[in-house]
Every structure is written in C-alpha cells, then in structure tokens.
PDB file of C-alpha atoms in Angstrom:
ATOM      1  CA  MET A   1      40.114  15.872   8.580  1.00 67.00           C
ATOM      2  CA  THR A   2      38.417  17.258  11.657  1.00 75.00           C
ATOM      3  CA  TRP A   3      34.672  17.811  11.924  1.00 71.00           C
ATOM      4  CA  SER A   4      35.123  21.595  11.823  1.00 77.00           C
ATOM      5  CA  GLU A   5      36.815  21.199   8.438  1.00 75.00           C
ATOM      6  CA  THR A   6      34.351  18.625   7.158  1.00 79.00           C
ATOM      7  CA  GLN A   7      31.123  20.404   8.141  1.00 85.00           C
ATOM      8  CA  PRO A   8      31.295  23.382   5.697  1.00 86.00           C
ATOM      9  CA  LEU A   9      32.305  21.070   2.835  1.00 86.00           C
ATOM     10  CA  LEU A  10      29.445  18.699   3.609  1.00 89.00           C
ATOM     11  CA  ALA A  11      26.911  21.526   3.945  1.00 90.00           C
ATOM     12  CA  GLN A  12      27.917  23.044   0.593  1.00 90.00           C
ATOM     13  CA  ALA A  13      27.823  19.638  -1.104  1.00 89.00           C
ATOM     14  CA  CYS A  14      24.322  18.960   0.262  1.00 91.00           C
ATOM     15  CA  TRP A  15      23.101  22.332  -0.977  1.00 92.00           C
ATOM     16  CA  ASP A  16      24.595  21.762  -4.442  1.00 91.00           C
ATOM     17  CA  THR A  17      22.920  18.341  -4.671  1.00 92.00           C
ATOM     18  CA  LEU A  18      19.581  19.775  -3.532  1.00 93.00           C
ATOM     19  CA  TYR A  19      19.891  22.591  -6.083  1.00 93.00           C
ATOM     20  CA  MET A  20      20.648  20.260  -8.987  1.00 93.00           C
ATOM     21  CA  VAL A  21      18.012  17.672  -8.090  1.00 94.00           C
ATOM     22  CA  GLY A  22      15.321  20.276  -7.377  1.00 94.00           C
ATOM     23  CA  TRP A  23      15.619  22.100 -10.693  1.00 95.00           C
ATOM     24  CA  SER A  24      16.058  18.877 -12.650  1.00 95.00           C
ATOM     25  CA  THR A  25      12.922  17.399 -11.076  1.00 95.00           C
ATOM     26  CA  LEU A  26      10.893  20.506 -11.886  1.00 96.00           C
ATOM     27  CA  ILE A  27      11.997  20.455 -15.527  1.00 96.00           C
ATOM     28  CA  ALA A  28      11.416  16.704 -15.763  1.00 95.00           C
ATOM     29  CA  VAL A  29       7.843  17.032 -14.459  1.00 95.00           C
ATOM     30  CA  VAL A  30       7.033  19.963 -16.737  1.00 95.00           C
ATOM     31  CA  GLY A  31       8.423  18.144 -19.775  1.00 94.00           C
ATOM     32  CA  GLY A  32       7.568  14.538 -18.934  1.00 95.00           C
ATOM     33  CA  LEU A  33       3.934  14.978 -17.825  1.00 95.00           C
ATOM     34  CA  PRO A  34       2.543  16.214 -21.172  1.00 94.00           C
ATOM     35  CA  LEU A  35       4.811  13.801 -23.035  1.00 94.00           C
ATOM     36  CA  GLY A  36       3.481  10.809 -21.108  1.00 94.00           C
ATOM     37  CA  ILE A  37      -0.139  11.914 -21.505  1.00 95.00           C
ATOM     38  CA  LEU A  38       0.440  12.412 -25.241  1.00 94.00           C
ATOM     39  CA  LEU A  39       1.742   8.843 -25.502  1.00 93.00           C
ATOM     40  CA  VAL A  40      -1.576   7.620 -24.087  1.00 93.00           C
ATOM     41  CA  LEU A  41      -3.804   9.927 -26.131  1.00 92.00           C
ATOM     42  CA  THR A  42      -2.112   9.093 -29.467  1.00 93.00           C
ATOM     43  CA  ASP A  43      -2.062   5.347 -28.857  1.00 91.00           C
ATOM     44  CA  ARG A  44      -4.469   3.004 -30.610  1.00 88.00           C
ATOM     45  CA  GLY A  45      -7.957   3.637 -29.274  1.00 84.00           C
ATOM     46  CA  GLY A  46      -6.891   6.903 -27.640  1.00 84.00           C
ATOM     47  CA  LEU A  47      -8.700  10.208 -27.840  1.00 87.00           C
ATOM     48  CA  LEU A  48      -6.127  11.550 -30.331  1.00 89.00           C
ATOM     49  CA  ALA A  49      -5.183   8.253 -31.959  1.00 89.00           C
ATOM     50  CA  ASN A  50      -2.274   8.771 -34.358  1.00 90.00           C
ATOM     51  CA  ALA A  51       0.005   5.798 -34.978  1.00 91.00           C
ATOM     52  CA  LEU A  52       2.793   7.825 -36.626  1.00 94.00           C
ATOM     53  CA  VAL A  53       3.051  10.417 -33.855  1.00 93.00           C
ATOM     54  CA  ASN A  54       2.876   7.734 -31.178  1.00 93.00           C
ATOM     55  CA  LYS A  55       5.677   5.703 -32.741  1.00 94.00           C
ATOM     56  CA  VAL A  56       7.941   8.724 -33.228  1.00 94.00           C
ATOM     57  CA  ILE A  57       7.502   9.907 -29.638  1.00 92.00           C
ATOM     58  CA  GLY A  58       7.884   6.365 -28.332  1.00 93.00           C
ATOM     59  CA  GLN A  59      11.141   5.802 -30.208  1.00 93.00           C
ATOM     60  CA  ILE A  60      12.603   9.101 -28.987  1.00 92.00           C
ATOM     61  CA  VAL A  61      11.725   8.221 -25.413  1.00 92.00           C
ATOM     62  CA  ASN A  62      13.166   4.715 -25.743  1.00 92.00           C
ATOM     63  CA  ILE A  63      16.449   5.940 -27.221  1.00 91.00           C
ATOM     64  CA  ALA A  64      16.882   8.591 -24.530  1.00 88.00           C
ATOM     65  CA  ARG A  65      16.129   6.089 -21.763  1.00 88.00           C
ATOM     66  CA  SER A  66      18.514   3.461 -23.117  1.00 87.00           C
ATOM     67  CA  MET A  67      21.530   5.798 -23.073  1.00 87.00           C
ATOM     68  CA  PRO A  68      23.709   5.558 -19.913  1.00 88.00           C
ATOM     69  CA  PHE A  69      23.835   8.838 -18.034  1.00 89.00           C
ATOM     70  CA  ILE A  70      27.610   9.220 -18.139  1.00 86.00           C
ATOM     71  CA  ILE A  71      27.516   8.906 -21.946  1.00 89.00           C
ATOM     72  CA  LEU A  72      24.576  11.309 -22.129  1.00 90.00           C
ATOM     73  CA  MET A  73      26.550  13.946 -20.221  1.00 89.00           C
ATOM     74  CA  VAL A  74      29.447  13.662 -22.659  1.00 88.00           C
ATOM     75  CA  ALA A  75      27.138  13.699 -25.696  1.00 89.00           C
ATOM     76  CA  LEU A  76      25.362  16.846 -24.462  1.00 90.00           C
ATOM     77  CA  MET A  77      28.464  18.876 -23.638  1.00 89.00           C
ATOM     78  CA  GLY A  78      28.079  21.068 -26.715  1.00 89.00           C
ATOM     79  CA  PHE A  79      24.400  21.703 -25.966  1.00 92.00           C
ATOM     80  CA  THR A  80      25.172  22.305 -22.298  1.00 90.00           C
ATOM     81  CA  ARG A  81      27.820  24.874 -23.169  1.00 91.00           C
ATOM     82  CA  ALA A  82      25.405  26.617 -25.531  1.00 92.00           C
ATOM     83  CA  VAL A  83      22.737  26.828 -22.806  1.00 90.00           C
ATOM     84  CA  THR A  84      24.794  27.625 -19.711  1.00 89.00           C
ATOM     85  CA  GLY A  85      28.087  28.843 -21.147  1.00 88.00           C
ATOM     86  CA  THR A  86      30.070  26.126 -19.360  1.00 85.00           C
ATOM     87  CA  THR A  87      30.252  22.367 -18.875  1.00 84.00           C
ATOM     88  CA  ILE A  88      31.408  22.423 -15.229  1.00 85.00           C
ATOM     89  CA  GLY A  89      29.380  23.259 -12.157  1.00 86.00           C
ATOM     90  CA  ARG A  90      25.910  22.621 -10.815  1.00 87.00           C
ATOM     91  CA  GLU A  91      24.140  24.800 -13.420  1.00 89.00           C
ATOM     92  CA  ALA A  92      25.790  22.825 -16.221  1.00 89.00           C
ATOM     93  CA  ALA A  93      24.807  19.525 -14.594  1.00 91.00           C
ATOM     94  CA  ILE A  94      21.123  20.463 -14.586  1.00 93.00           C
ATOM     95  CA  VAL A  95      20.945  20.214 -18.392  1.00 93.00           C
ATOM     96  CA  PRO A  96      21.881  16.515 -18.780  1.00 92.00           C
ATOM     97  CA  LEU A  97      20.067  15.634 -15.538  1.00 93.00           C
ATOM     98  CA  ALA A  98      16.798  17.132 -16.795  1.00 94.00           C
ATOM     99  CA  ILE A  99      17.128  15.721 -20.314  1.00 93.00           C
ATOM    100  CA  GLY A 100      17.857  12.285 -18.906  1.00 92.00           C
ATOM    101  CA  ALA A 101      14.919  12.438 -16.472  1.00 94.00           C
ATOM    102  CA  ILE A 102      12.234  13.677 -18.904  1.00 95.00           C
ATOM    103  CA  PRO A 103      11.830  10.400 -20.859  1.00 94.00           C
ATOM    104  CA  PHE A 104      12.134   8.386 -17.647  1.00 94.00           C
ATOM    105  CA  PHE A 105       9.304  10.309 -16.005  1.00 96.00           C
ATOM    106  CA  ALA A 106       7.266  10.269 -19.241  1.00 95.00           C
ATOM    107  CA  ARG A 107       7.113   6.478 -19.155  1.00 94.00           C
ATOM    108  CA  LEU A 108       6.016   6.561 -15.519  1.00 95.00           C
ATOM    109  CA  VAL A 109       3.267   9.025 -16.440  1.00 95.00           C
ATOM    110  CA  GLU A 110       2.151   6.816 -19.313  1.00 94.00           C
ATOM    111  CA  THR A 111       1.873   3.821 -16.991  1.00 93.00           C
ATOM    112  CA  SER A 112      -0.063   5.816 -14.392  1.00 93.00           C
ATOM    113  CA  VAL A 113      -2.544   7.293 -16.871  1.00 93.00           C
ATOM    114  CA  ARG A 114      -3.224   3.920 -18.486  1.00 92.00           C
ATOM    115  CA  GLU A 115      -4.434   2.641 -15.116  1.00 90.00           C
ATOM    116  CA  VAL A 116      -7.343   5.113 -15.104  1.00 89.00           C
ATOM    117  CA  ASP A 117     -10.691   3.395 -15.627  1.00 87.00           C
ATOM    118  CA  GLY A 118     -11.856   3.840 -19.205  1.00 84.00           C
ATOM    119  CA  GLY A 119     -15.454   4.018 -18.030  1.00 86.00           C
ATOM    120  CA  LEU A 120     -14.753   7.397 -16.441  1.00 87.00           C
ATOM    121  CA  VAL A 121     -13.501   8.738 -19.757  1.00 87.00           C
ATOM    122  CA  GLU A 122     -16.545   7.425 -21.591  1.00 87.00           C
ATOM    123  CA  ALA A 123     -18.849   8.972 -18.993  1.00 89.00           C
ATOM    124  CA  VAL A 124     -17.303  12.421 -19.419  1.00 87.00           C
ATOM    125  CA  GLN A 125     -17.429  12.036 -23.195  1.00 85.00           C
ATOM    126  CA  SER A 126     -21.139  11.240 -22.996  1.00 87.00           C
ATOM    127  CA  MET A 127     -21.615  14.500 -21.084  1.00 88.00           C
ATOM    128  CA  GLY A 128     -19.942  16.455 -23.898  1.00 84.00           C
ATOM    129  CA  GLY A 129     -16.460  16.813 -22.389  1.00 83.00           C
ATOM    130  CA  ASN A 130     -13.632  17.494 -24.832  1.00 88.00           C
ATOM    131  CA  THR A 131     -10.082  16.111 -24.711  1.00 87.00           C
ATOM    132  CA  TRP A 132      -8.719  18.917 -22.535  1.00 90.00           C
ATOM    133  CA  THR A 133     -11.564  18.484 -20.050  1.00 89.00           C
ATOM    134  CA  ILE A 134     -10.964  14.746 -19.860  1.00 91.00           C
ATOM    135  CA  VAL A 135      -7.231  15.244 -19.245  1.00 91.00           C
ATOM    136  CA  ARG A 136      -7.773  17.964 -16.639  1.00 90.00           C
ATOM    137  CA  LYS A 137     -10.821  16.536 -14.856  1.00 89.00           C
ATOM    138  CA  VAL A 138     -10.335  12.770 -15.133  1.00 90.00           C
ATOM    139  CA  LEU A 139      -6.911  11.501 -16.221  1.00 92.00           C
ATOM    140  CA  VAL A 140      -4.668  13.676 -14.040  1.00 92.00           C
ATOM    141  CA  PRO A 141      -6.828  13.681 -10.857  1.00 91.00           C
ATOM    142  CA  GLU A 142      -7.471   9.935 -10.995  1.00 91.00           C
ATOM    143  CA  ALA A 143      -3.798   9.134 -11.642  1.00 92.00           C
ATOM    144  CA  LEU A 144      -2.467  11.668  -9.092  1.00 92.00           C
ATOM    145  CA  PRO A 145      -1.427   9.164  -6.356  1.00 92.00           C
ATOM    146  CA  SER A 146       0.472   7.118  -8.924  1.00 93.00           C
ATOM    147  CA  LEU A 147       1.989  10.291 -10.386  1.00 94.00           C
ATOM    148  CA  ILE A 148       3.250  11.303  -6.938  1.00 95.00           C
ATOM    149  CA  ALA A 149       4.910   7.908  -6.633  1.00 93.00           C
ATOM    150  CA  GLY A 150       6.471   8.459 -10.065  1.00 94.00           C
ATOM    151  CA  VAL A 151       7.860  11.837  -9.008  1.00 96.00           C
ATOM    152  CA  THR A 152       9.345  10.212  -5.903  1.00 95.00           C
ATOM    153  CA  THR A 153      11.040   7.546  -8.013  1.00 94.00           C
ATOM    154  CA  THR A 154      12.374  10.226 -10.363  1.00 95.00           C
ATOM    155  CA  VAL A 155      13.857  12.229  -7.478  1.00 95.00           C
ATOM    156  CA  VAL A 156      15.613   9.141  -6.129  1.00 94.00           C
ATOM    157  CA  VAL A 157      17.061   8.370  -9.570  1.00 93.00           C
ATOM    158  CA  LEU A 158      18.196  11.987 -10.001  1.00 94.00           C
ATOM    159  CA  ILE A 159      20.057  11.879  -6.678  1.00 92.00           C
ATOM    160  CA  GLY A 160      22.041   8.943  -8.025  1.00 88.00           C
ATOM    161  CA  TYR A 161      22.600  10.750 -11.329  1.00 90.00           C
ATOM    162  CA  SER A 162      23.787  13.883  -9.502  1.00 89.00           C
ATOM    163  CA  ALA A 163      26.354  11.854  -7.586  1.00 85.00           C
ATOM    164  CA  MET A 164      27.570  10.482 -10.914  1.00 85.00           C
ATOM    165  CA  ALA A 165      27.695  13.991 -12.375  1.00 85.00           C
ATOM    166  CA  GLY A 166      29.917  15.017  -9.462  1.00 80.00           C
ATOM    167  CA  THR A 167      32.678  12.803 -10.839  1.00 74.00           C
ATOM    168  CA  VAL A 168      33.080  15.181 -13.817  1.00 75.00           C
ATOM    169  CA  GLY A 169      33.101  18.427 -11.854  1.00 75.00           C
ATOM    170  CA  ALA A 170      29.413  19.099 -11.296  1.00 81.00           C
ATOM    171  CA  GLY A 171      29.777  19.517  -7.546  1.00 82.00           C
ATOM    172  CA  GLY A 172      27.542  18.018  -4.882  1.00 86.00           C
ATOM    173  CA  LEU A 173      27.952  14.958  -2.717  1.00 87.00           C
ATOM    174  CA  GLY A 174      29.409  12.858  -5.513  1.00 84.00           C
ATOM    175  CA  ASP A 175      32.149  15.376  -6.142  1.00 83.00           C
ATOM    176  CA  LEU A 176      32.916  15.539  -2.411  1.00 86.00           C
ATOM    177  CA  ALA A 177      33.174  11.758  -2.147  1.00 83.00           C
ATOM    178  CA  VAL A 178      35.508  11.498  -5.145  1.00 82.00           C
ATOM    179  CA  ARG A 179      37.802  14.461  -4.411  1.00 82.00           C
ATOM    180  CA  TYR A 180      38.183  13.913  -0.691  1.00 81.00           C
ATOM    181  CA  GLY A 181      37.125  10.345  -0.065  1.00 78.00           C
ATOM    182  CA  TYR A 182      38.926   8.724  -3.003  1.00 75.00           C
ATOM    183  CA  GLN A 183      41.681  11.043  -4.207  1.00 76.00           C
ATOM    184  CA  ARG A 184      42.781  12.207  -0.726  1.00 78.00           C
ATOM    185  CA  PHE A 185      42.084   8.918   1.014  1.00 77.00           C
ATOM    186  CA  GLU A 186      39.610  10.440   3.491  1.00 79.00           C
ATOM    187  CA  THR A 187      37.687   7.229   3.980  1.00 82.00           C
ATOM    188  CA  GLY A 188      35.663   8.582   6.878  1.00 84.00           C
ATOM    189  CA  LEU A 189      34.367  11.495   4.818  1.00 84.00           C
ATOM    190  CA  MET A 190      33.436   9.155   1.994  1.00 85.00           C
ATOM    191  CA  TRP A 191      31.333   6.991   4.322  1.00 89.00           C
ATOM    192  CA  ILE A 192      29.700  10.087   5.800  1.00 89.00           C
ATOM    193  CA  THR A 193      28.722  11.085   2.261  1.00 89.00           C
ATOM    194  CA  VAL A 194      27.288   7.639   1.602  1.00 88.00           C
ATOM    195  CA  ALA A 195      25.280   7.846   4.849  1.00 91.00           C
ATOM    196  CA  VAL A 196      23.902  11.290   3.950  1.00 91.00           C
ATOM    197  CA  LEU A 197      22.787  10.019   0.539  1.00 90.00           C
ATOM    198  CA  ALA A 198      21.133   6.962   2.107  1.00 91.00           C
ATOM    199  CA  VAL A 199      19.270   9.065   4.672  1.00 93.00           C
ATOM    200  CA  ALA A 200      18.152  11.593   2.039  1.00 91.00           C
ATOM    201  CA  ILE A 201      16.804   8.861  -0.234  1.00 92.00           C
ATOM    202  CA  SER A 202      14.991   7.148   2.653  1.00 94.00           C
ATOM    203  CA  VAL A 203      13.337  10.390   3.779  1.00 94.00           C
ATOM    204  CA  ILE A 204      12.252  11.319   0.261  1.00 94.00           C
ATOM    205  CA  GLN A 205      10.871   7.838  -0.395  1.00 93.00           C
ATOM    206  CA  PHE A 206       8.960   7.817   2.888  1.00 94.00           C
ATOM    207  CA  ALA A 207       7.478  11.275   2.267  1.00 94.00           C
ATOM    208  CA  GLY A 208       6.462  10.388  -1.282  1.00 92.00           C
ATOM    209  CA  ASP A 209       4.831   7.108  -0.258  1.00 91.00           C
ATOM    210  CA  LEU A 210       2.977   8.823   2.594  1.00 92.00           C
ATOM    211  CA  LEU A 211       1.621  11.548   0.316  1.00 91.00           C
ATOM    212  CA  ALA A 212       0.586   9.015  -2.330  1.00 89.00           C
ATOM    213  CA  ARG A 213      -1.288   6.919   0.252  1.00 89.00           C
ATOM    214  CA  ARG A 214      -3.135   9.928   1.620  1.00 88.00           C
ATOM    215  CA  LEU A 215      -4.196  11.033  -1.834  1.00 85.00           C
ATOM    216  CA  HIS A 216      -5.327   7.494  -2.621  1.00 78.00           C
ATOM    217  CA  HIS A 217      -7.466   7.280   0.529  1.00 71.00           C
ATOM    218  CA  ARG A 218      -9.034  10.661  -0.191  1.00 69.00           C
ATOM    219  CA  GLY A 219      -9.764   9.709  -3.761  1.00 56.00           C
ATOM    220  CA  GLY A 220     -13.357   9.442  -4.902  1.00 49.00           C
ATOM    221  CA  PRO A 221     -15.260   9.834  -8.121  1.00 46.00           C
ATOM    222  CA  ALA A 222     -13.719  12.132 -10.653  1.00 46.00           C
ATOM    223  CA  PRO A 223     -14.932  15.743 -10.324  1.00 50.00           C
ATOM    224  CA  ALA A 224     -16.654  15.586 -13.672  1.00 47.00           C
ATOM    225  CA  LEU A 225     -18.553  12.450 -12.706  1.00 51.00           C
ATOM    226  CA  ARG A 226     -20.087  14.118  -9.681  1.00 52.00           C
ATOM    227  CA  LEU A 227     -22.436  15.765 -12.138  1.00 46.00           C
ATOM    228  CA  LEU A 228     -23.826  12.335 -12.919  1.00 47.00           C
ATOM    229  CA  ARG A 229     -25.106  11.805  -9.386  1.00 49.00           C
ATOM    230  CA  PRO A 230     -28.874  12.284  -9.364  1.00 45.00           C
ATOM    231  CA  ARG A 231     -30.138  14.908  -6.983  1.00 45.00           C
ATOM    232  CA  THR A 232     -32.626  13.720  -4.378  1.00 46.00           C
ATOM    233  CA  PRO A 233     -35.829  15.725  -4.887  1.00 48.00           C
ATOM    234  CA  ASN A 234     -37.641  17.052  -1.830  1.00 49.00           C
ATOM    235  CA  THR A 235     -40.992  15.580  -2.823  1.00 44.00           C
ATOM    236  CA  PRO A 236     -43.532  13.883  -0.612  1.00 45.00           C
ATOM    237  CA  ALA A 237     -43.310  10.174  -0.307  1.00 42.00           C
ATOM    238  CA  THR A 238     -45.099   8.187  -2.937  1.00 44.00           C
ATOM    239  CA  SER A 239     -47.350   5.238  -2.291  1.00 43.00           C
ATOM    240  CA  GLY A 240     -45.495   2.544  -0.415  1.00 45.00           C
ATOM    241  CA  THR A 241     -42.368   4.682   0.234  1.00 42.00           C
ATOM    242  CA  SER A 242     -41.349   6.600   3.336  1.00 41.00           C
ATOM    243  CA  ALA A 243     -40.003  10.103   2.608  1.00 40.00           C
ATOM    244  CA  ALA A 244     -38.073  10.374   5.866  1.00 39.00           C
ATOM    245  CA  THR A 245     -36.213   7.096   5.688  1.00 42.00           C
ATOM    246  CA  GLY A 246     -36.442   6.184   2.023  1.00 44.00           C
ATOM    247  CA  THR A 247     -37.625   2.680   2.924  1.00 45.00           C
ATOM    248  CA  SER A 248     -40.688   0.953   1.631  1.00 46.00           C
ATOM    249  CA  ALA A 249     -43.615   0.962   4.019  1.00 45.00           C
ATOM    250  CA  ALA A 250     -45.880  -2.045   4.306  1.00 47.00           C
ATOM    251  CA  PRO A 251     -49.241  -1.451   2.624  1.00 48.00           C
ATOM    252  CA  ALA A 252     -52.267  -1.248   4.890  1.00 48.00           C
ATOM    253  CA  GLU A 253     -54.318  -4.406   5.034  1.00 49.00           C
ATOM    254  CA  PRO A 254     -57.861  -4.012   3.709  1.00 50.00           C
ATOM    255  CA  ALA A 255     -60.647  -4.167   6.254  1.00 48.00           C
ATOM    256  CA  GLU A 256     -62.367  -7.500   6.411  1.00 48.00           C
ATOM    257  CA  ASN A 257     -65.938  -7.542   5.165  1.00 50.00           C
ATOM    258  CA  PRO A 258     -68.386  -8.518   7.884  1.00 47.00           C
ATOM    259  CA  ARG A 259     -70.004 -11.820   7.296  1.00 49.00           C
ATOM    260  CA  ALA A 260     -73.370 -13.068   8.462  1.00 47.00           C
ATOM    261  CA  PRO A 261     -73.208 -15.412  11.418  1.00 48.00           C
ATOM    262  CA  GLU A 262     -73.010 -19.002  10.399  1.00 50.00           C
ATOM    263  CA  ALA A 263     -76.053 -21.138  11.035  1.00 47.00           C
ATOM    264  CA  PRO A 264     -75.812 -23.689  13.785  1.00 48.00           C
ATOM    265  CA  ALA A 265     -74.877 -27.136  12.740  1.00 48.00           C
ATOM    266  CA  GLY A 266     -77.779 -29.284  11.691  1.00 47.00           C
ATOM    267  CA  GLU A 267     -80.141 -26.405  10.972  1.00 48.00           C
ATOM    268  CA  ALA A 268     -81.054 -25.584   7.418  1.00 47.00           C
ATOM    269  CA  GLU A 269     -81.078 -22.063   6.229  1.00 48.00           C
ATOM    270  CA  PRO A 270     -84.570 -20.545   5.812  1.00 48.00           C
ATOM    271  CA  ALA A 271     -85.871 -20.529   2.316  1.00 47.00           C
ATOM    272  CA  LYS A 272     -85.800 -17.244   0.573  1.00 46.00           C
ATOM    273  CA  SER A 273     -89.148 -15.842  -0.428  1.00 44.00           C
ATOM    274  CA  LEU A 274     -89.811 -15.630  -4.029  1.00 38.00           C
TER     275      LEU A 274
END
C-alpha cells in the first residue's frame, strides 16, 4: 500500500482509538474514584468502618480485575447490546473497556488514599470536620499527585485493551493492524501501527509523570489544616523579645553600685563613733 492509501486509514484508526480510550477513561475515573475511596472509608479503622460492605465491594473488585479482558468482552455482549444496540464498533467497545477499567482504577485510588497521613485526618476531625469535608479537603487533595499517576496508568492499560478490542470489530489501531497487517500481509502497515501505539503511550506516560511531579512539588499542608496555623498578632514586643525580628534581645545589665574606695594597704579603717 502507498502512503496516500495508508494515511486516511491510519488517521481514522487513531481517532477511533482516542475516542474509545477517552470516554472509557472518563467513565473509569467517575466510577472508580468513589469506589476506591469507599474501600478506604469502610475498612477497619476507617471513618465509615463496615466490614460487610468492605468485603462485598472488595470481592466484586477482585473478581472483575481477575477476568481477562477478551473474556469480559464476550461475557458482556448481552449488556453491551442492551446499552448501545450493537456489539460491533467503537461505541460498543466503550462498555467493556469502562467496566474493565473501573475496578482497576479503584484499586489504584485505594492505594493512593491510604498513603495520606492519618494525622491530617485526625486534625480535621478535631476541628469538627465531617466525612465529606475530610474526603474533599484532605484525602483527595493530598493524594492528587498519586491519583494523576493512577489515571496515567489506566490510560496506558486502556490503549492496550482497545487494541485487543479491535480484533473483534471494535475499530481503532488494533483493528487496522489485524485486518491489514495480518490478514492482508501488509507488514509495513502493521509496524507503523505498532510505532504509533508506542509513541502514544510514551507521550501519555511522560505527560502524566510531569503533571504528577509538578503537583507534588506544589503540595503543602491540606487546605483545612491551614486554619490550624496561628496568626501572628501585631502586638508590641514583650520583655526580652524583639517585635521586628522575633528574636530574643539580651537583657540590660544592671548598673554597678558604687563602692567606697578601698583603704590603702596597712592602714586600719577608722573606728566608727558610737
């Protein structure tokens, strides 16, 4: 195939992959973020400790994560047809991609949130913060760099899943590689597809790592804990303290009491009159 014939096919395949991965990532974040936070809150010692709920959610997540994606696509064909009206095409591929990515991202969220310092949570609790305040003001902001890294990992995994979904008619770069690279023996096109996938994954990984590092360097105390910082009163300096510099000033030495001149050696002091 010539480049003029390959270019429109490659452009359409890239757009289909971007479409599938973009929507699947959005659904995975919306569904996986609260699920991962709930796993932390309902765990032993959590703010909403509930052993039964935690075990049920944990088992569902584990079962969904343990299922290979190709089997998950086949198992969800009936559900996919009920949602999209078809089992072929990029819209149909979004359903198994999102369902497969939600438990994966939920575990990444759980790991990220568990890394938050428990002292921050206790500090906000002592100030009267409820569970929603703690999640919104402490857990999510403090775990944000790690969450960004989790989203990056999820996107990379979904690109691989989308290529696998292309083998069953979902479209995208995987479909292009199989139909033209394998079935029509267009080896050059297949290697071009592999190179495009490698470049896309490298760019996404680099961008995600860069954003996570910047958020980590900008990180400081949680917004709620800024209320705990004592305000410096504009009061005059107290004894022994400098108001301008905040350093302790050396106390003034007391004046020495004058003493009577000492008598010359060998002379006795005059007797005091009675």
